[in-house]
Short mmCIF file of N, CA and C in Angstrom, two decimals:
data_model
loop_
_atom_site.label_atom_id
_atom_site.label_comp_id
_atom_site.label_asym_id
_atom_site.label_seq_id
_atom_site.Cartn_x
_atom_site.Cartn_y
_atom_site.Cartn_z
N MET A 1 60.64 54.92 -20.98
CA MET A 1 60.23 55.32 -19.32
C MET A 1 61.78 55.02 -18.32
N GLU A 2 62.24 55.52 -16.92
CA GLU A 2 62.82 55.86 -16.07
C GLU A 2 61.98 55.73 -15.13
N LEU A 3 63.09 55.36 -13.94
CA LEU A 3 62.71 55.53 -12.14
C LEU A 3 62.61 56.56 -11.94
N ASN A 4 62.53 57.69 -12.44
CA ASN A 4 61.88 58.82 -12.25
C ASN A 4 60.87 59.15 -13.15
N ASN A 5 60.58 59.03 -13.58
CA ASN A 5 59.07 59.11 -14.73
C ASN A 5 57.91 58.20 -14.05
N ILE A 6 58.50 57.29 -12.69
CA ILE A 6 57.65 56.12 -13.13
C ILE A 6 56.18 57.49 -12.03
N LYS A 7 54.30 56.84 -12.29
CA LYS A 7 54.19 57.55 -11.64
C LYS A 7 52.45 56.72 -11.23
N PRO A 8 51.80 56.77 -9.80
CA PRO A 8 51.16 56.01 -10.49
C PRO A 8 49.26 55.90 -11.28
N ALA A 9 48.53 55.02 -11.55
CA ALA A 9 48.05 55.05 -11.94
C ALA A 9 46.85 56.96 -11.74
N GLU A 10 46.47 57.49 -12.43
CA GLU A 10 44.83 58.13 -12.56
C GLU A 10 44.66 58.11 -11.74
N GLY A 11 44.29 58.47 -10.33
CA GLY A 11 43.58 58.66 -9.21
C GLY A 11 43.61 56.79 -8.72
N ALA A 12 44.42 56.95 -8.91
CA ALA A 12 44.73 55.62 -7.97
C ALA A 12 45.11 56.36 -6.39
N LYS A 13 45.75 57.42 -6.51
CA LYS A 13 46.19 57.63 -5.73
C LYS A 13 45.21 59.23 -4.70
N HIS A 14 44.29 59.46 -4.09
CA HIS A 14 43.95 60.58 -3.42
C HIS A 14 44.61 61.17 -1.95
N ALA A 15 43.84 62.44 -1.96
CA ALA A 15 44.19 62.24 -0.06
C ALA A 15 43.68 62.55 1.19
N LYS A 16 44.52 61.87 1.88
CA LYS A 16 43.94 61.40 3.83
C LYS A 16 43.43 62.71 3.48
N ARG A 17 42.13 62.03 3.62
CA ARG A 17 40.98 62.99 5.32
C ARG A 17 41.61 63.74 6.63
N ARG A 18 41.49 64.70 6.24
CA ARG A 18 42.04 65.60 7.35
C ARG A 18 40.68 66.61 8.26
N VAL A 19 40.18 65.54 9.92
CA VAL A 19 39.42 65.94 9.47
C VAL A 19 40.46 67.22 11.33
N GLY A 20 38.88 67.81 11.87
CA GLY A 20 39.63 68.52 12.74
C GLY A 20 40.20 69.82 12.66
N ARG A 21 40.27 70.18 11.36
CA ARG A 21 41.62 71.36 11.01
C ARG A 21 40.34 72.67 10.21
N GLY A 22 39.29 73.08 10.62
CA GLY A 22 38.57 74.17 11.23
C GLY A 22 37.11 73.82 10.09
N ILE A 23 35.89 75.92 10.53
CA ILE A 23 35.10 74.94 9.36
C ILE A 23 35.85 75.11 8.11
N GLY A 24 36.46 75.58 7.47
CA GLY A 24 36.19 75.28 6.01
C GLY A 24 37.25 74.56 5.30
N SER A 25 37.15 73.33 6.28
CA SER A 25 37.87 72.05 5.63
C SER A 25 35.95 71.28 5.93
N GLY A 26 35.18 71.67 6.65
CA GLY A 26 33.94 71.08 6.14
C GLY A 26 33.98 70.07 7.42
N LEU A 27 35.38 69.79 7.85
CA LEU A 27 35.13 68.49 8.81
C LEU A 27 35.88 68.86 9.37
N GLY A 28 35.30 70.01 10.45
CA GLY A 28 36.37 70.98 11.46
C GLY A 28 35.50 70.85 12.89
N LYS A 29 35.71 70.81 13.99
CA LYS A 29 34.70 71.03 15.10
C LYS A 29 33.78 69.34 15.22
N THR A 30 33.01 68.15 15.56
CA THR A 30 32.96 67.88 15.39
C THR A 30 33.52 66.18 14.47
N ALA A 31 34.27 66.75 13.80
CA ALA A 31 35.39 66.02 12.67
C ALA A 31 34.87 65.26 11.78
N GLY A 32 33.33 64.60 12.21
CA GLY A 32 32.33 64.25 11.18
C GLY A 32 31.78 63.07 12.35
N ARG A 33 32.23 63.28 13.87
CA ARG A 33 31.62 61.98 14.50
C ARG A 33 30.34 62.75 14.96
N GLY A 34 29.14 63.71 14.48
CA GLY A 34 28.16 63.65 15.33
C GLY A 34 28.34 64.39 16.72
N HIS A 35 27.49 64.31 17.23
CA HIS A 35 27.62 65.03 18.29
C HIS A 35 27.08 64.23 20.08
N LYS A 36 27.94 64.88 20.75
CA LYS A 36 28.44 63.25 22.27
C LYS A 36 28.00 61.99 21.78
N GLY A 37 27.89 61.51 22.49
CA GLY A 37 26.84 59.80 22.34
C GLY A 37 28.92 59.72 22.52
N GLN A 38 28.44 58.12 23.12
CA GLN A 38 29.83 56.81 23.61
C GLN A 38 30.74 57.43 22.12
N LYS A 39 29.91 57.39 20.29
CA LYS A 39 31.24 56.89 19.53
C LYS A 39 31.66 58.02 18.94
N SER A 40 31.26 59.43 19.86
CA SER A 40 32.55 60.15 19.41
C SER A 40 34.13 60.68 20.91
N ARG A 41 33.87 59.65 21.50
CA ARG A 41 34.92 59.87 22.71
C ARG A 41 35.55 58.99 22.01
N SER A 42 36.55 58.79 22.03
CA SER A 42 38.24 58.39 22.15
C SER A 42 38.10 57.38 22.39
N GLY A 43 38.37 56.28 21.91
CA GLY A 43 38.30 54.97 22.80
C GLY A 43 37.44 54.73 23.27
N GLY A 44 36.28 55.28 21.82
CA GLY A 44 34.65 55.16 22.14
C GLY A 44 34.16 54.17 21.44
N GLY A 45 32.09 53.46 22.05
CA GLY A 45 32.34 52.52 21.54
C GLY A 45 32.55 50.65 21.62
N PRO A 46 31.38 50.43 21.66
CA PRO A 46 31.23 49.23 22.39
C PRO A 46 32.71 47.90 22.10
N ALA A 47 32.47 46.73 23.07
CA ALA A 47 33.82 46.68 23.22
C ALA A 47 33.91 45.64 21.50
N VAL A 48 34.70 44.76 21.30
CA VAL A 48 34.61 43.76 19.81
C VAL A 48 33.73 42.45 20.68
N GLY A 49 32.88 42.57 20.59
CA GLY A 49 32.27 40.83 19.86
C GLY A 49 30.79 41.63 21.32
N PHE A 50 30.40 42.48 21.44
CA PHE A 50 29.85 42.97 22.20
C PHE A 50 28.42 43.15 20.99
N GLU A 51 26.68 42.23 21.37
CA GLU A 51 25.99 42.90 20.56
C GLU A 51 25.36 42.63 21.58
N GLY A 52 24.67 43.90 21.80
CA GLY A 52 23.85 44.61 23.04
C GLY A 52 23.51 44.85 23.51
N GLY A 53 24.18 43.75 24.48
CA GLY A 53 23.71 43.42 26.60
C GLY A 53 22.55 42.03 26.02
N GLN A 54 22.91 41.27 24.57
CA GLN A 54 22.72 40.06 24.47
C GLN A 54 23.52 38.87 24.51
N MET A 55 23.53 37.61 25.14
CA MET A 55 24.77 36.66 25.49
C MET A 55 25.85 36.43 24.06
N PRO A 56 26.73 37.23 23.68
CA PRO A 56 27.09 37.38 22.57
C PRO A 56 27.91 35.61 22.41
N MET A 57 27.99 36.15 21.05
CA MET A 57 28.03 34.48 20.43
C MET A 57 29.27 34.07 20.84
N HIS A 58 30.57 34.45 20.58
CA HIS A 58 32.16 33.37 21.62
C HIS A 58 31.51 32.78 23.43
N ARG A 59 30.45 33.08 23.53
CA ARG A 59 30.25 33.01 24.93
C ARG A 59 28.94 31.52 24.82
N ARG A 60 28.08 32.24 24.15
CA ARG A 60 26.92 31.03 23.77
C ARG A 60 27.62 29.97 23.21
N LEU A 61 28.29 30.11 21.78
CA LEU A 61 29.19 28.54 22.74
C LEU A 61 30.11 27.79 23.11
N PRO A 62 29.50 26.44 22.98
CA PRO A 62 29.63 25.01 23.90
C PRO A 62 32.29 25.29 23.56
N LYS A 63 32.94 25.65 24.69
CA LYS A 63 34.12 25.28 24.96
C LYS A 63 34.05 23.79 23.92
N ARG A 64 35.41 23.94 22.95
CA ARG A 64 35.51 22.00 23.18
C ARG A 64 37.08 22.33 22.40
N GLY A 65 37.25 20.56 22.13
CA GLY A 65 38.19 20.44 22.69
C GLY A 65 39.31 21.32 23.37
N PHE A 66 40.88 20.98 22.65
CA PHE A 66 41.81 21.30 24.03
C PHE A 66 43.22 20.58 22.34
N LYS A 67 44.47 21.53 22.46
CA LYS A 67 45.74 21.24 22.23
C LYS A 67 46.87 21.27 22.94
N SER A 68 47.42 20.38 23.43
CA SER A 68 47.95 20.63 23.75
C SER A 68 49.60 21.58 24.00
N HIS A 69 50.63 21.98 24.73
CA HIS A 69 51.98 23.40 23.90
C HIS A 69 52.11 22.42 23.75
N LEU A 70 52.49 21.23 24.33
CA LEU A 70 53.82 19.81 24.49
C LEU A 70 53.49 19.71 22.98
N LEU A 71 52.86 19.46 22.16
CA LEU A 71 53.30 19.05 21.33
C LEU A 71 53.98 19.65 19.68
N GLN A 72 54.85 21.00 20.40
CA GLN A 72 55.35 20.94 19.87
C GLN A 72 56.08 20.60 19.53
N PHE A 73 56.44 20.20 20.55
CA PHE A 73 58.38 18.78 20.94
C PHE A 73 58.28 17.99 20.74
N ASN A 74 56.80 17.29 19.54
CA ASN A 74 57.10 15.47 19.20
C ASN A 74 56.84 16.10 17.72
N ALA A 75 57.74 14.97 17.58
CA ALA A 75 58.06 14.42 15.80
C ALA A 75 57.70 13.76 15.00
N GLU A 76 57.93 14.07 13.66
CA GLU A 76 57.43 12.40 12.99
C GLU A 76 58.09 11.96 12.03
N VAL A 77 58.75 10.84 11.31
CA VAL A 77 59.18 10.27 10.28
C VAL A 77 58.30 9.93 9.88
N THR A 78 59.13 9.51 8.01
CA THR A 78 58.24 8.19 7.61
C THR A 78 58.73 7.38 7.19
N LEU A 79 58.96 6.20 7.10
CA LEU A 79 59.79 5.61 6.52
C LEU A 79 60.73 5.99 5.51
N THR A 80 59.96 7.10 4.60
CA THR A 80 60.38 7.24 2.46
C THR A 80 61.69 7.86 3.09
N ALA A 81 61.50 9.11 4.24
CA ALA A 81 61.89 9.51 4.28
C ALA A 81 63.09 9.38 4.88
N LEU A 82 62.40 8.67 6.11
CA LEU A 82 64.64 7.85 5.67
C LEU A 82 64.94 7.15 5.15
N ASP A 83 64.59 6.82 3.97
CA ASP A 83 65.38 6.30 3.17
C ASP A 83 65.80 7.38 2.08
N ALA A 84 65.23 8.27 1.79
CA ALA A 84 66.08 9.67 0.64
C ALA A 84 66.82 10.26 1.00
N LEU A 85 66.86 9.87 3.17
CA LEU A 85 68.19 10.50 4.25
C LEU A 85 69.10 10.32 3.68
N GLY A 86 69.96 8.19 4.35
CA GLY A 86 70.82 7.98 2.85
C GLY A 86 71.27 7.91 5.01
N LEU A 87 71.36 8.04 5.23
CA LEU A 87 72.63 7.88 6.14
C LEU A 87 72.80 5.84 6.82
N PRO A 88 73.66 5.83 7.70
CA PRO A 88 73.03 4.62 8.10
C PRO A 88 73.02 4.12 9.77
N GLU A 89 73.50 5.59 10.11
CA GLU A 89 71.97 5.87 11.15
C GLU A 89 72.33 7.15 11.33
N VAL A 90 70.96 6.76 12.39
CA VAL A 90 69.69 8.13 12.16
C VAL A 90 69.63 8.56 13.79
N ASP A 91 70.51 10.17 14.34
CA ASP A 91 69.66 10.35 15.61
C ASP A 91 68.89 11.47 15.18
N LEU A 92 68.66 11.85 16.65
CA LEU A 92 67.84 13.65 16.59
C LEU A 92 68.88 14.49 16.34
N LEU A 93 70.00 14.93 15.68
CA LEU A 93 70.72 16.29 15.89
C LEU A 93 70.73 16.05 14.33
N SER A 94 71.28 15.27 13.54
CA SER A 94 70.93 14.63 11.83
C SER A 94 69.99 14.73 11.10
N LEU A 95 68.63 14.72 12.30
CA LEU A 95 67.28 14.94 10.85
C LEU A 95 67.56 16.38 11.46
N LYS A 96 68.09 16.82 12.41
CA LYS A 96 67.53 18.31 12.81
C LYS A 96 68.11 18.91 11.39
N GLN A 97 69.04 18.49 10.76
CA GLN A 97 70.17 19.23 10.30
C GLN A 97 70.08 18.84 8.58
N ALA A 98 69.09 17.54 8.66
CA ALA A 98 68.50 17.81 7.59
C ALA A 98 67.40 17.77 6.99
N GLY A 99 67.06 19.16 8.30
CA GLY A 99 65.57 19.83 8.02
C GLY A 99 63.68 18.24 8.57
N LEU A 100 63.88 17.17 8.65
CA LEU A 100 62.97 16.83 8.70
C LEU A 100 62.30 17.20 9.93
N VAL A 101 62.65 16.89 10.86
CA VAL A 101 61.80 17.87 12.11
C VAL A 101 62.49 19.14 12.71
N GLY A 102 61.35 19.82 13.60
CA GLY A 102 61.35 21.20 13.60
C GLY A 102 62.77 21.40 14.77
N GLN A 103 63.51 22.08 13.87
CA GLN A 103 64.39 22.90 15.63
C GLN A 103 63.72 22.27 17.52
N LEU A 104 62.87 22.73 17.49
CA LEU A 104 61.99 22.37 18.76
C LEU A 104 62.44 21.25 19.43
N ALA A 105 61.98 20.12 18.23
CA ALA A 105 61.47 18.63 18.67
C ALA A 105 62.86 18.19 19.35
N LYS A 106 62.53 17.67 20.33
CA LYS A 106 62.49 16.32 21.55
C LYS A 106 62.68 15.21 21.24
N VAL A 107 60.68 14.34 20.87
CA VAL A 107 60.61 13.22 20.94
C VAL A 107 60.59 12.86 19.03
N VAL A 108 61.26 12.08 18.89
CA VAL A 108 61.79 12.04 17.69
C VAL A 108 60.52 10.92 16.82
N LYS A 109 59.73 10.25 16.79
CA LYS A 109 58.57 8.68 16.77
C LYS A 109 59.34 8.73 14.92
N VAL A 110 59.90 7.23 14.13
CA VAL A 110 59.31 7.34 12.86
C VAL A 110 58.05 6.63 12.82
N ILE A 111 57.19 6.58 11.73
CA ILE A 111 55.83 5.71 11.04
C ILE A 111 55.87 5.00 9.70
N ASN A 112 55.34 4.08 10.12
CA ASN A 112 55.43 3.42 9.15
C ASN A 112 54.38 3.84 7.82
N THR A 113 54.69 4.75 6.80
CA THR A 113 53.98 5.22 6.18
C THR A 113 55.07 5.28 4.41
N GLY A 114 54.94 4.19 4.26
CA GLY A 114 56.11 4.02 2.28
C GLY A 114 56.26 3.00 3.49
N ALA A 115 57.94 3.29 2.18
CA ALA A 115 58.54 2.30 2.27
C ALA A 115 60.28 2.69 2.81
N ILE A 116 61.16 1.34 3.29
CA ILE A 116 62.57 1.80 3.09
C ILE A 116 63.81 0.06 2.52
N ALA A 117 64.03 0.98 2.27
CA ALA A 117 65.21 -0.76 1.41
C ALA A 117 66.69 -0.62 1.76
N LYS A 118 67.03 0.47 2.80
CA LYS A 118 68.72 0.50 2.73
C LYS A 118 68.26 0.18 4.66
N ALA A 119 69.30 -0.69 5.11
CA ALA A 119 69.94 -0.49 6.59
C ALA A 119 70.25 0.68 7.27
N VAL A 120 69.28 0.62 8.17
CA VAL A 120 69.48 1.83 9.13
C VAL A 120 69.82 1.64 10.56
N LYS A 121 70.62 2.29 10.70
CA LYS A 121 69.95 2.15 13.14
C LYS A 121 69.81 3.54 13.32
N LEU A 122 68.88 3.28 14.10
CA LEU A 122 68.36 3.91 14.66
C LEU A 122 68.76 4.73 16.35
N ASN A 123 68.86 5.74 16.62
CA ASN A 123 69.73 6.06 17.97
C ASN A 123 69.38 7.14 18.50
N GLY A 124 68.02 6.64 19.97
CA GLY A 124 67.71 7.63 20.38
C GLY A 124 66.06 8.24 19.38
N ILE A 125 65.60 7.70 18.65
CA ILE A 125 64.82 7.40 18.24
C ILE A 125 64.24 6.62 18.67
N GLY A 126 62.16 6.32 18.65
CA GLY A 126 60.88 6.22 19.19
C GLY A 126 60.80 5.40 17.25
N ALA A 127 59.96 4.34 17.34
CA ALA A 127 59.89 4.26 15.75
C ALA A 127 58.33 2.84 16.38
N THR A 128 57.24 3.15 15.46
CA THR A 128 56.35 2.67 15.56
C THR A 128 55.73 0.68 15.64
N ALA A 129 55.81 0.07 15.93
CA ALA A 129 55.26 -1.63 15.34
C ALA A 129 55.79 -1.42 13.93
N GLY A 130 54.48 -0.93 13.37
CA GLY A 130 54.96 -1.08 12.31
C GLY A 130 55.69 -0.80 11.21
N ALA A 131 57.06 0.82 12.28
CA ALA A 131 57.36 0.68 10.61
C ALA A 131 59.19 0.34 12.00
N LYS A 132 58.40 -0.64 13.14
CA LYS A 132 59.96 -1.02 13.97
C LYS A 132 60.82 -2.72 12.42
N ALA A 133 58.66 -2.98 12.09
CA ALA A 133 59.87 -4.03 11.79
C ALA A 133 60.43 -4.34 9.45
N ALA A 134 58.93 -3.40 9.83
CA ALA A 134 60.08 -2.74 8.43
C ALA A 134 60.94 -2.59 8.39
N ILE A 135 62.49 -1.23 9.45
CA ILE A 135 63.43 -1.09 9.70
C ILE A 135 63.67 -2.52 9.46
N GLU A 136 63.69 -2.82 10.92
CA GLU A 136 64.74 -5.18 10.92
C GLU A 136 64.12 -5.35 9.68
N ALA A 137 63.40 -5.61 8.73
CA ALA A 137 63.32 -6.00 7.67
C ALA A 137 64.13 -5.76 6.29
N ALA A 138 64.54 -5.43 6.81
CA ALA A 138 65.22 -4.10 5.86
C ALA A 138 67.18 -4.03 5.85
N GLY A 139 67.36 -4.26 7.19
CA GLY A 139 68.45 -5.20 7.84
C GLY A 139 68.61 -4.18 8.46
N GLY A 140 67.62 -2.67 9.54
CA GLY A 140 68.28 -1.78 9.82
C GLY A 140 68.30 -2.48 11.05
N SER A 141 68.16 -1.41 12.50
CA SER A 141 68.11 -1.69 14.04
C SER A 141 66.82 -0.92 14.83
N VAL A 142 66.27 -0.29 15.40
CA VAL A 142 65.98 -0.07 16.51
C VAL A 142 66.73 0.70 18.15
N ALA A 143 67.31 1.45 18.18
CA ALA A 143 67.89 1.51 19.91
C ALA A 143 67.27 2.15 20.74
#
């Protein structure tokens, strides 16, 4: 077998339907759209979600919840991730370079998940009360 001999399986490919190309094609004149009416026009047809005048589903259901656009600037780091990082001093830049937080992150907080054995000094990074206690117990500090 050579690259120039490769062909799709028999019947896998078929010619695209060409409409509006004369009587002989069988799809001339109205091009399979029938006669007149909203659906025969270009751009015709009801809007997406239109239910014939009945109140559409997306308007019948109640609105719920809220998603803050500021959350993309917040990030969390676990104690396990800090321990695996193995740096004596950790700041926002070092976390971004290690890939533990996203590049957009501005506010980072250490959460008390897992355990930490190495002493780590945090600069400009927050920590929950439990995480702060665990870091200080390991000989580190939260600035």
